[in-house]
């Protein structure tokens, strides 16, 4: 579904992605783990079209995305739930969800909203309240639900567990794991390597702008180098 080949990206003169190769197949949950500053967010920005690519290719469902602007990528089914959530705090929960469906005017929007509320009942209870009043975990749920309202075939998630209490982290990972049943392919970027690898099919480890290891998530969790460097085990 998504293939990244030799991807390079820079901020000014400083290159931060030095040739990333990565693949996500339809129906998979793939995670990219790595320390702060490894380049995970930059990678996702290149995929969503908000960061320039200096070399390499991004192919999504058979099309080279090189010349495709960010808004058109969403139309093609590639949606991002950005780091830091970026929900509209003054708008209600429901208004935030409707914004996620801005591409659509059909009846399915209401069904998608009902689906989102079934997935996250707390959002239904608070649907008319300003999103700024939600807790951190609830805001993260809203960010994921809003991205799903865009009917993506592939969802890019940037650090969804960031800043959440342990119980909520577990809940968020459970929700992401469930996306498989909804036919949504997921590329999950996380510093919480253990949580991410537990729900993922495959994983990539990034260090200073390069992929240093990759493989089935179960193998990565069992690998002594990963256990020591990323899992604190
Ligand atoms: P984090 O978990 O903190 O988001 P990350 O793995 O996502 O880390 P990036 O945010 O992609 O890493 O950053 C990769 C490198 O690029 C880092 O060295 C960072 O300092 C640098 N960087 C990120 N954003 C910018 C920017 N806007 N201008 C200049 N350098 C940047």
PDB file of C-alpha atoms and ligand atoms in Angstrom:
ATOM      1  CA  UNK A   1       0.000   0.000   0.000  1.00  0.00           C
ATOM      2  CA  UNK A   2       2.786   2.413   0.948  1.00  0.00           C
ATOM      3  CA  UNK A   3       6.384   2.188  -0.186  1.00  0.00           C
ATOM      4  CA  UNK A   4       9.134   4.599   0.770  1.00  0.00           C
ATOM      5  CA  UNK A   5      12.408   4.388  -1.142  1.00  0.00           C
ATOM      6  CA  UNK A   6      15.630   6.215  -0.376  1.00  0.00           C
ATOM      7  CA  UNK A   7      13.788   9.091   1.271  1.00  0.00           C
ATOM      8  CA  UNK A   8      15.906  12.078   2.200  1.00  0.00           C
ATOM      9  CA  UNK A   9      14.775  15.301   3.836  1.00  0.00           C
ATOM     10  CA  UNK A  10      16.480  18.373   5.261  1.00  0.00           C
ATOM     11  CA  UNK A  11      15.827  21.431   7.374  1.00  0.00           C
ATOM     12  CA  UNK A  12      17.771  24.143   5.563  1.00  0.00           C
ATOM     13  CA  UNK A  13      21.221  22.714   4.935  1.00  0.00           C
ATOM     14  CA  UNK A  14      20.958  20.019   7.538  1.00  0.00           C
ATOM     15  CA  UNK A  15      19.824  16.649   6.295  1.00  0.00           C
ATOM     16  CA  UNK A  16      17.843  14.733   8.948  1.00  0.00           C
ATOM     17  CA  UNK A  17      16.578  11.751   6.907  1.00  0.00           C
ATOM     18  CA  UNK A  18      19.427   9.981   5.143  1.00  0.00           C
ATOM     19  CA  UNK A  19      17.682   7.542   2.811  1.00  0.00           C
ATOM     20  CA  UNK A  20      14.760   5.765   4.467  1.00  0.00           C
ATOM     21  CA  UNK A  21      13.340   2.552   2.967  1.00  0.00           C
ATOM     22  CA  UNK A  22      10.098   1.282   4.378  1.00  0.00           C
ATOM     23  CA  UNK A  23       6.998  -0.589   3.340  1.00  0.00           C
ATOM     24  CA  UNK A  24       3.486  -0.896   4.706  1.00  0.00           C
ATOM     25  CA  UNK A  25       1.210  -3.565   3.267  1.00  0.00           C
ATOM     26  CA  UNK A  26      -2.551  -3.328   3.183  1.00  0.00           C
ATOM     27  CA  UNK A  27      -4.127  -4.290   6.514  1.00  0.00           C
ATOM     28  CA  UNK A  28      -0.910  -4.108   8.494  1.00  0.00           C
ATOM     29  CA  UNK A  29      -0.035  -2.141  11.580  1.00  0.00           C
ATOM     30  CA  UNK A  30       3.550  -1.039  11.122  1.00  0.00           C
ATOM     31  CA  UNK A  31       5.415   0.934  13.735  1.00  0.00           C
ATOM     32  CA  UNK A  32       8.470   3.151  13.520  1.00  0.00           C
ATOM     33  CA  UNK A  33      10.172   3.397  16.891  1.00  0.00           C
ATOM     34  CA  UNK A  34      13.197   5.366  17.949  1.00  0.00           C
ATOM     35  CA  UNK A  35      14.493   7.918  20.380  1.00  0.00           C
ATOM     36  CA  UNK A  36      13.606  11.573  20.501  1.00  0.00           C
ATOM     37  CA  UNK A  37      15.102  13.328  17.475  1.00  0.00           C
ATOM     38  CA  UNK A  38      15.600  10.192  15.355  1.00  0.00           C
ATOM     39  CA  UNK A  39      13.524  11.735  12.564  1.00  0.00           C
ATOM     40  CA  UNK A  40      10.214   9.929  13.032  1.00  0.00           C
ATOM     41  CA  UNK A  41       8.060  13.039  12.900  1.00  0.00           C
ATOM     42  CA  UNK A  42       9.945  14.341   9.874  1.00  0.00           C
ATOM     43  CA  UNK A  43       9.286  11.036   8.121  1.00  0.00           C
ATOM     44  CA  UNK A  44       5.543  11.310   8.774  1.00  0.00           C
ATOM     45  CA  UNK A  45       5.526  14.922   7.597  1.00  0.00           C
ATOM     46  CA  UNK A  46       7.163  13.843   4.340  1.00  0.00           C
ATOM     47  CA  UNK A  47       4.463  11.215   3.937  1.00  0.00           C
ATOM     48  CA  UNK A  48       1.610  13.620   4.604  1.00  0.00           C
ATOM     49  CA  UNK A  49       3.193  16.247   2.352  1.00  0.00           C
ATOM     50  CA  UNK A  50       3.977  18.956   4.902  1.00  0.00           C
ATOM     51  CA  UNK A  51       7.760  18.553   4.748  1.00  0.00           C
ATOM     52  CA  UNK A  52       9.768  18.716   1.496  1.00  0.00           C
ATOM     53  CA  UNK A  53      11.518  15.593   0.255  1.00  0.00           C
ATOM     54  CA  UNK A  54      14.987  16.207  -1.156  1.00  0.00           C
ATOM     55  CA  UNK A  55      15.433  12.760  -2.685  1.00  0.00           C
ATOM     56  CA  UNK A  56      13.686   9.393  -2.897  1.00  0.00           C
ATOM     57  CA  UNK A  57      10.145   8.276  -3.604  1.00  0.00           C
ATOM     58  CA  UNK A  58       6.885   7.794  -1.764  1.00  0.00           C
ATOM     59  CA  UNK A  59       4.496   5.484  -3.572  1.00  0.00           C
ATOM     60  CA  UNK A  60       0.968   5.155  -2.203  1.00  0.00           C
ATOM     61  CA  UNK A  61      -1.469   2.693  -3.784  1.00  0.00           C
ATOM     62  CA  UNK A  62       0.604   2.645  -6.930  1.00  0.00           C
ATOM     63  CA  UNK A  63       1.002   6.415  -7.341  1.00  0.00           C
ATOM     64  CA  UNK A  64       4.140   8.433  -6.778  1.00  0.00           C
ATOM     65  CA  UNK A  65       3.135  11.143  -4.293  1.00  0.00           C
ATOM     66  CA  UNK A  66       6.058  13.398  -5.220  1.00  0.00           C
ATOM     67  CA  UNK A  67       3.990  16.112  -6.836  1.00  0.00           C
ATOM     68  CA  UNK A  68       0.805  15.526  -4.847  1.00  0.00           C
ATOM     69  CA  UNK A  69       0.061  18.318  -2.320  1.00  0.00           C
ATOM     70  CA  UNK A  70      -0.890  17.497   1.268  1.00  0.00           C
ATOM     71  CA  UNK A  71      -4.653  18.080   0.924  1.00  0.00           C
ATOM     72  CA  UNK A  72      -4.818  15.841  -2.144  1.00  0.00           C
ATOM     73  CA  UNK A  73      -3.079  13.021  -0.260  1.00  0.00           C
ATOM     74  CA  UNK A  74      -5.976  12.927   2.182  1.00  0.00           C
ATOM     75  CA  UNK A  75      -8.369  12.597  -0.747  1.00  0.00           C
ATOM     76  CA  UNK A  76      -6.364   9.591  -1.885  1.00  0.00           C
ATOM     77  CA  UNK A  77      -6.814   7.941   1.508  1.00  0.00           C
ATOM     78  CA  UNK A  78      -3.692   8.899   3.424  1.00  0.00           C
ATOM     79  CA  UNK A  79      -4.590  10.685   6.670  1.00  0.00           C
ATOM     80  CA  UNK A  80      -2.446  11.885   9.537  1.00  0.00           C
ATOM     81  CA  UNK A  81      -3.239  12.384  13.195  1.00  0.00           C
ATOM     82  CA  UNK A  82      -0.441  14.794  14.070  1.00  0.00           C
ATOM     83  CA  UNK A  83       1.844  14.913  17.071  1.00  0.00           C
ATOM     84  CA  UNK A  84       0.371  17.126  19.774  1.00  0.00           C
ATOM     85  CA  UNK A  85      -3.152  16.273  18.547  1.00  0.00           C
ATOM     86  CA  UNK A  86      -3.960  19.735  17.151  1.00  0.00           C
ATOM     87  CA  UNK A  87      -7.626  19.623  17.898  1.00  0.00           C
ATOM     88  CA  UNK A  88      -9.686  22.815  17.796  1.00  0.00           C
ATOM     89  CA  UNK A  89     -10.165  23.551  21.477  1.00  0.00           C
ATOM     90  CA  UNK A  90     -12.913  26.177  21.053  1.00  0.00           C
ATOM     91  CA  UNK A  91     -15.049  23.942  18.878  1.00  0.00           C
ATOM     92  CA  UNK A  92     -17.225  21.179  20.268  1.00  0.00           C
ATOM     93  CA  UNK A  93     -16.253  17.528  20.048  1.00  0.00           C
ATOM     94  CA  UNK A  94     -18.847  17.013  17.329  1.00  0.00           C
ATOM     95  CA  UNK A  95     -17.652  20.030  15.332  1.00  0.00           C
ATOM     96  CA  UNK A  96     -14.100  18.690  15.466  1.00  0.00           C
ATOM     97  CA  UNK A  97     -15.313  15.360  14.105  1.00  0.00           C
ATOM     98  CA  UNK A  98     -17.262  17.054  11.313  1.00  0.00           C
ATOM     99  CA  UNK A  99     -14.115  18.916  10.293  1.00  0.00           C
ATOM    100  CA  UNK A 100     -12.433  15.550   9.826  1.00  0.00           C
ATOM    101  CA  UNK A 101     -15.130  14.756   7.248  1.00  0.00           C
ATOM    102  CA  UNK A 102     -14.786  18.047   5.369  1.00  0.00           C
ATOM    103  CA  UNK A 103     -14.275  16.192   2.089  1.00  0.00           C
ATOM    104  CA  UNK A 104     -17.720  14.611   2.302  1.00  0.00           C
ATOM    105  CA  UNK A 105     -21.320  15.819   2.279  1.00  0.00           C
ATOM    106  CA  UNK A 106     -23.076  12.461   1.998  1.00  0.00           C
ATOM    107  CA  UNK A 107     -25.205  10.568   4.522  1.00  0.00           C
ATOM    108  CA  UNK A 108     -22.240   8.456   5.495  1.00  0.00           C
ATOM    109  CA  UNK A 109     -20.853  11.321   7.584  1.00  0.00           C
ATOM    110  CA  UNK A 110     -23.549  10.739  10.209  1.00  0.00           C
ATOM    111  CA  UNK A 111     -22.912   6.993  10.157  1.00  0.00           C
ATOM    112  CA  UNK A 112     -19.189   7.574  10.512  1.00  0.00           C
ATOM    113  CA  UNK A 113     -19.893   9.837  13.461  1.00  0.00           C
ATOM    114  CA  UNK A 114     -22.072   7.146  15.053  1.00  0.00           C
ATOM    115  CA  UNK A 115     -19.199   4.693  14.481  1.00  0.00           C
ATOM    116  CA  UNK A 116     -16.753   7.072  16.124  1.00  0.00           C
ATOM    117  CA  UNK A 117     -19.056   7.381  19.133  1.00  0.00           C
ATOM    118  CA  UNK A 118     -19.388   3.602  19.325  1.00  0.00           C
ATOM    119  CA  UNK A 119     -15.618   3.357  19.332  1.00  0.00           C
ATOM    120  CA  UNK A 120     -15.161   6.145  21.874  1.00  0.00           C
ATOM    121  CA  UNK A 121     -18.335   6.396  24.013  1.00  0.00           C
ATOM    122  CA  UNK A 122     -16.807   9.184  26.118  1.00  0.00           C
ATOM    123  CA  UNK A 123     -16.782  11.406  23.027  1.00  0.00           C
ATOM    124  CA  UNK A 124     -20.510  10.844  22.615  1.00  0.00           C
ATOM    125  CA  UNK A 125     -21.162  11.906  26.194  1.00  0.00           C
ATOM    126  CA  UNK A 126     -19.178  15.085  25.582  1.00  0.00           C
ATOM    127  CA  UNK A 127     -20.176  15.711  21.977  1.00  0.00           C
ATOM    128  CA  UNK A 128     -21.571  19.197  22.622  1.00  0.00           C
ATOM    129  CA  UNK A 129     -18.785  20.373  24.942  1.00  0.00           C
ATOM    130  CA  UNK A 130     -15.716  22.336  23.852  1.00  0.00           C
ATOM    131  CA  UNK A 131     -12.911  19.942  22.917  1.00  0.00           C
ATOM    132  CA  UNK A 132     -10.504  22.019  25.010  1.00  0.00           C
ATOM    133  CA  UNK A 133     -12.212  20.695  28.138  1.00  0.00           C
ATOM    134  CA  UNK A 134     -11.355  17.074  27.358  1.00  0.00           C
ATOM    135  CA  UNK A 135      -8.554  15.299  29.212  1.00  0.00           C
ATOM    136  CA  UNK A 136      -5.331  14.515  27.347  1.00  0.00           C
ATOM    137  CA  UNK A 137      -6.417  10.939  26.653  1.00  0.00           C
ATOM    138  CA  UNK A 138      -9.827  12.034  25.446  1.00  0.00           C
ATOM    139  CA  UNK A 139      -8.228  14.612  23.150  1.00  0.00           C
ATOM    140  CA  UNK A 140      -6.054  11.869  21.682  1.00  0.00           C
ATOM    141  CA  UNK A 141      -9.145   9.739  21.085  1.00  0.00           C
ATOM    142  CA  UNK A 142     -10.763  12.737  19.390  1.00  0.00           C
ATOM    143  CA  UNK A 143      -7.701  13.249  17.190  1.00  0.00           C
ATOM    144  CA  UNK A 144      -7.811   9.607  16.063  1.00  0.00           C
ATOM    145  CA  UNK A 145     -11.591   9.685  15.582  1.00  0.00           C
ATOM    146  CA  UNK A 146     -11.316  12.893  13.579  1.00  0.00           C
ATOM    147  CA  UNK A 147      -8.680  11.381  11.302  1.00  0.00           C
ATOM    148  CA  UNK A 148     -10.955   8.348  10.766  1.00  0.00           C
ATOM    149  CA  UNK A 149     -13.789  10.661   9.695  1.00  0.00           C
ATOM    150  CA  UNK A 150     -11.681  11.363   6.595  1.00  0.00           C
ATOM    151  CA  UNK A 151     -12.179   7.652   5.626  1.00  0.00           C
ATOM    152  CA  UNK A 152      -8.494   6.905   5.262  1.00  0.00           C
ATOM    153  CA  UNK A 153      -7.242   3.628   3.914  1.00  0.00           C
ATOM    154  CA  UNK A 154      -3.950   4.354   5.656  1.00  0.00           C
ATOM    155  CA  UNK A 155      -3.669   6.264   8.902  1.00  0.00           C
ATOM    156  CA  UNK A 156      -0.431   7.910  10.017  1.00  0.00           C
ATOM    157  CA  UNK A 157      -0.239   8.304  13.787  1.00  0.00           C
ATOM    158  CA  UNK A 158       2.432  10.425  15.434  1.00  0.00           C
ATOM    159  CA  UNK A 159       3.148   9.584  19.085  1.00  0.00           C
ATOM    160  CA  UNK A 160      -0.445   8.943  20.155  1.00  0.00           C
ATOM    161  CA  UNK A 161       0.672   7.804  23.619  1.00  0.00           C
ATOM    162  CA  UNK A 162       2.671  10.946  24.328  1.00  0.00           C
ATOM    163  CA  UNK A 163       1.932  12.615  27.640  1.00  0.00           C
ATOM    164  CA  UNK A 164      -0.739  10.138  28.680  1.00  0.00           C
ATOM    165  CA  UNK A 165      -1.077   8.321  32.016  1.00  0.00           C
ATOM    166  CA  UNK A 166      -0.206   4.589  31.806  1.00  0.00           C
ATOM    167  CA  UNK A 167      -3.817   3.412  31.928  1.00  0.00           C
ATOM    168  CA  UNK A 168      -4.736   5.676  29.023  1.00  0.00           C
ATOM    169  CA  UNK A 169      -1.655   4.635  27.086  1.00  0.00           C
ATOM    170  CA  UNK A 170      -2.878   1.041  27.264  1.00  0.00           C
ATOM    171  CA  UNK A 171      -6.337   2.129  26.149  1.00  0.00           C
ATOM    172  CA  UNK A 172      -5.021   4.114  23.179  1.00  0.00           C
ATOM    173  CA  UNK A 173      -2.872   1.196  22.007  1.00  0.00           C
ATOM    174  CA  UNK A 174      -5.887  -1.093  22.302  1.00  0.00           C
ATOM    175  CA  UNK A 175      -7.924   1.264  20.121  1.00  0.00           C
ATOM    176  CA  UNK A 176      -5.149   1.390  17.523  1.00  0.00           C
ATOM    177  CA  UNK A 177      -4.898  -2.408  17.550  1.00  0.00           C
ATOM    178  CA  UNK A 178      -8.656  -2.540  16.860  1.00  0.00           C
ATOM    179  CA  UNK A 179      -8.294  -0.429  13.711  1.00  0.00           C
ATOM    180  CA  UNK A 180      -7.209  -3.613  11.954  1.00  0.00           C
ATOM    181  CA  UNK A 181     -10.754  -4.866  12.174  1.00  0.00           C
ATOM    182  CA  UNK A 182     -11.919  -1.703  10.408  1.00  0.00           C
ATOM    183  CA  UNK A 183      -9.724  -2.264   7.382  1.00  0.00           C
ATOM    184  CA  UNK A 184      -7.529   0.703   8.229  1.00  0.00           C
ATOM    185  CA  UNK A 185      -3.831   0.241   7.600  1.00  0.00           C
ATOM    186  CA  UNK A 186      -1.731   2.002  10.231  1.00  0.00           C
ATOM    187  CA  UNK A 187       1.739   3.500  10.303  1.00  0.00           C
ATOM    188  CA  UNK A 188       2.409   4.283  13.948  1.00  0.00           C
ATOM    189  CA  UNK A 189       5.346   6.398  15.056  1.00  0.00           C
ATOM    190  CA  UNK A 190       6.176   5.956  18.731  1.00  0.00           C
ATOM    191  CA  UNK A 191       8.787   6.520  21.386  1.00  0.00           C
ATOM    192  CA  UNK A 192       6.922   3.968  23.503  1.00  0.00           C
ATOM    193  CA  UNK A 193       8.538   1.078  21.651  1.00  0.00           C
ATOM    194  CA  UNK A 194       7.105  -1.666  23.837  1.00  0.00           C
ATOM    195  CA  UNK A 195       3.479  -0.536  23.558  1.00  0.00           C
ATOM    196  CA  UNK A 196       3.793   0.015  19.825  1.00  0.00           C
ATOM    197  CA  UNK A 197       5.567  -3.263  19.038  1.00  0.00           C
ATOM    198  CA  UNK A 198       3.012  -5.216  21.072  1.00  0.00           C
ATOM    199  CA  UNK A 199       0.174  -4.197  18.744  1.00  0.00           C
ATOM    200  CA  UNK A 200       2.169  -3.976  15.505  1.00  0.00           C
ATOM    201  CA  UNK A 201       2.726  -6.635  12.845  1.00  0.00           C
ATOM    202  CA  UNK A 202       6.117  -5.258  11.875  1.00  0.00           C
ATOM    203  CA  UNK A 203       8.447  -2.578  13.076  1.00  0.00           C
ATOM    204  CA  UNK A 204      11.306  -0.343  11.991  1.00  0.00           C
ATOM    205  CA  UNK A 205      13.872   1.145  14.334  1.00  0.00           C
ATOM    206  CA  UNK A 206      15.141   4.608  13.426  1.00  0.00           C
ATOM    207  CA  UNK A 207      18.346   6.160  14.719  1.00  0.00           C
ATOM    208  CA  UNK A 208      19.563   9.609  13.643  1.00  0.00           C
ATOM    209  CA  UNK A 209      17.758   9.622  10.320  1.00  0.00           C
ATOM    210  CA  UNK A 210      18.372   6.006   9.318  1.00  0.00           C
ATOM    211  CA  UNK A 211      16.549   2.699   9.663  1.00  0.00           C
ATOM    212  CA  UNK A 212      18.888   0.511  11.692  1.00  0.00           C
ATOM    213  CA  UNK A 213      16.689  -2.554  12.223  1.00  0.00           C
ATOM    214  CA  UNK A 214      13.418  -3.908  10.931  1.00  0.00           C
ATOM    215  CA  UNK A 215      11.374  -7.071  11.131  1.00  0.00           C
ATOM    216  CA  UNK A 216       8.300  -8.736  12.579  1.00  0.00           C
ATOM    217  CA  UNK A 217       7.289  -6.929  15.777  1.00  0.00           C
ATOM    218  CA  UNK A 218       7.543 -10.117  17.850  1.00  0.00           C
ATOM    219  CA  UNK A 219      11.144 -10.600  16.738  1.00  0.00           C
ATOM    220  CA  UNK A 220      12.062  -7.020  17.534  1.00  0.00           C
ATOM    221  CA  UNK A 221      10.560  -7.283  21.024  1.00  0.00           C
ATOM    222  CA  UNK A 222      12.643 -10.401  21.612  1.00  0.00           C
ATOM    223  CA  UNK A 223      15.869  -8.903  20.243  1.00  0.00           C
ATOM    224  CA  UNK A 224      18.388  -8.245  23.033  1.00  0.00           C
ATOM    225  CA  UNK A 225      19.611  -4.986  21.414  1.00  0.00           C
ATOM    226  CA  UNK A 226      16.084  -3.596  21.283  1.00  0.00           C
ATOM    227  CA  UNK A 227      15.315  -4.821  24.772  1.00  0.00           C
ATOM    228  CA  UNK A 228      18.305  -3.005  26.144  1.00  0.00           C
ATOM    229  CA  UNK A 229      18.148   0.210  24.115  1.00  0.00           C
ATOM    230  CA  UNK A 230      14.409   0.787  23.847  1.00  0.00           C
ATOM    231  CA  UNK A 231      12.543  -1.406  26.267  1.00  0.00           C
ATOM    232  CA  UNK A 232      14.688  -0.836  29.341  1.00  0.00           C
ATOM    233  CA  UNK A 233      14.761  -4.595  29.947  1.00  0.00           C
TER     234      UNK A 233
HETATM  235  P1  LIG B   1      10.347  13.485  18.464  1.00  0.00           P
HETATM  236  O1  LIG B   1       9.974  12.226  19.094  1.00  0.00           O
HETATM  237  O2  LIG B   1      10.949  14.492  19.390  1.00  0.00           O
HETATM  238  O3  LIG B   1       9.280  14.082  17.596  1.00  0.00           O
HETATM  239  P2  LIG B   1      11.520  12.546  16.089  1.00  0.00           P
HETATM  240  O4  LIG B   1      12.155  11.223  16.022  1.00  0.00           O
HETATM  241  O5  LIG B   1      10.139  12.660  15.580  1.00  0.00           O
HETATM  242  O6  LIG B   1      11.584  13.104  17.536  1.00  0.00           O
HETATM  243  P3  LIG B   1      12.119  14.764  14.392  1.00  0.00           P
HETATM  244  O7  LIG B   1      11.176  15.668  15.111  1.00  0.00           O
HETATM  245  O8  LIG B   1      11.731  14.280  13.071  1.00  0.00           O
HETATM  246  O9  LIG B   1      12.487  13.534  15.317  1.00  0.00           O
HETATM  247  O10 LIG B   1      13.539  15.491  14.309  1.00  0.00           O
HETATM  248  C1  LIG B   1      14.658  14.964  13.599  1.00  0.00           C
HETATM  249  C2  LIG B   1      15.779  15.962  13.627  1.00  0.00           C
HETATM  250  O11 LIG B   1      15.404  17.132  12.927  1.00  0.00           O
HETATM  251  C3  LIG B   1      16.164  16.399  15.025  1.00  0.00           C
HETATM  252  O12 LIG B   1      17.559  16.532  15.067  1.00  0.00           O
HETATM  253  C4  LIG B   1      15.509  17.751  15.173  1.00  0.00           C
HETATM  254  O13 LIG B   1      16.247  18.589  16.025  1.00  0.00           O
HETATM  255  C5  LIG B   1      15.527  18.281  13.749  1.00  0.00           C
HETATM  256  N1  LIG B   1      14.366  19.145  13.474  1.00  0.00           N
HETATM  257  C6  LIG B   1      13.061  18.837  13.632  1.00  0.00           C
HETATM  258  N2  LIG B   1      12.263  19.847  13.244  1.00  0.00           N
HETATM  259  C7  LIG B   1      13.091  20.838  12.816  1.00  0.00           C
HETATM  260  C8  LIG B   1      12.891  22.149  12.268  1.00  0.00           C
HETATM  261  N3  LIG B   1      11.654  22.642  12.086  1.00  0.00           N
HETATM  262  N4  LIG B   1      13.993  22.865  11.947  1.00  0.00           N
HETATM  263  C9  LIG B   1      15.242  22.380  12.118  1.00  0.00           C
HETATM  264  N5  LIG B   1      15.498  21.148  12.600  1.00  0.00           N
HETATM  265  C10 LIG B   1      14.448  20.382  12.957  1.00  0.00           C
END
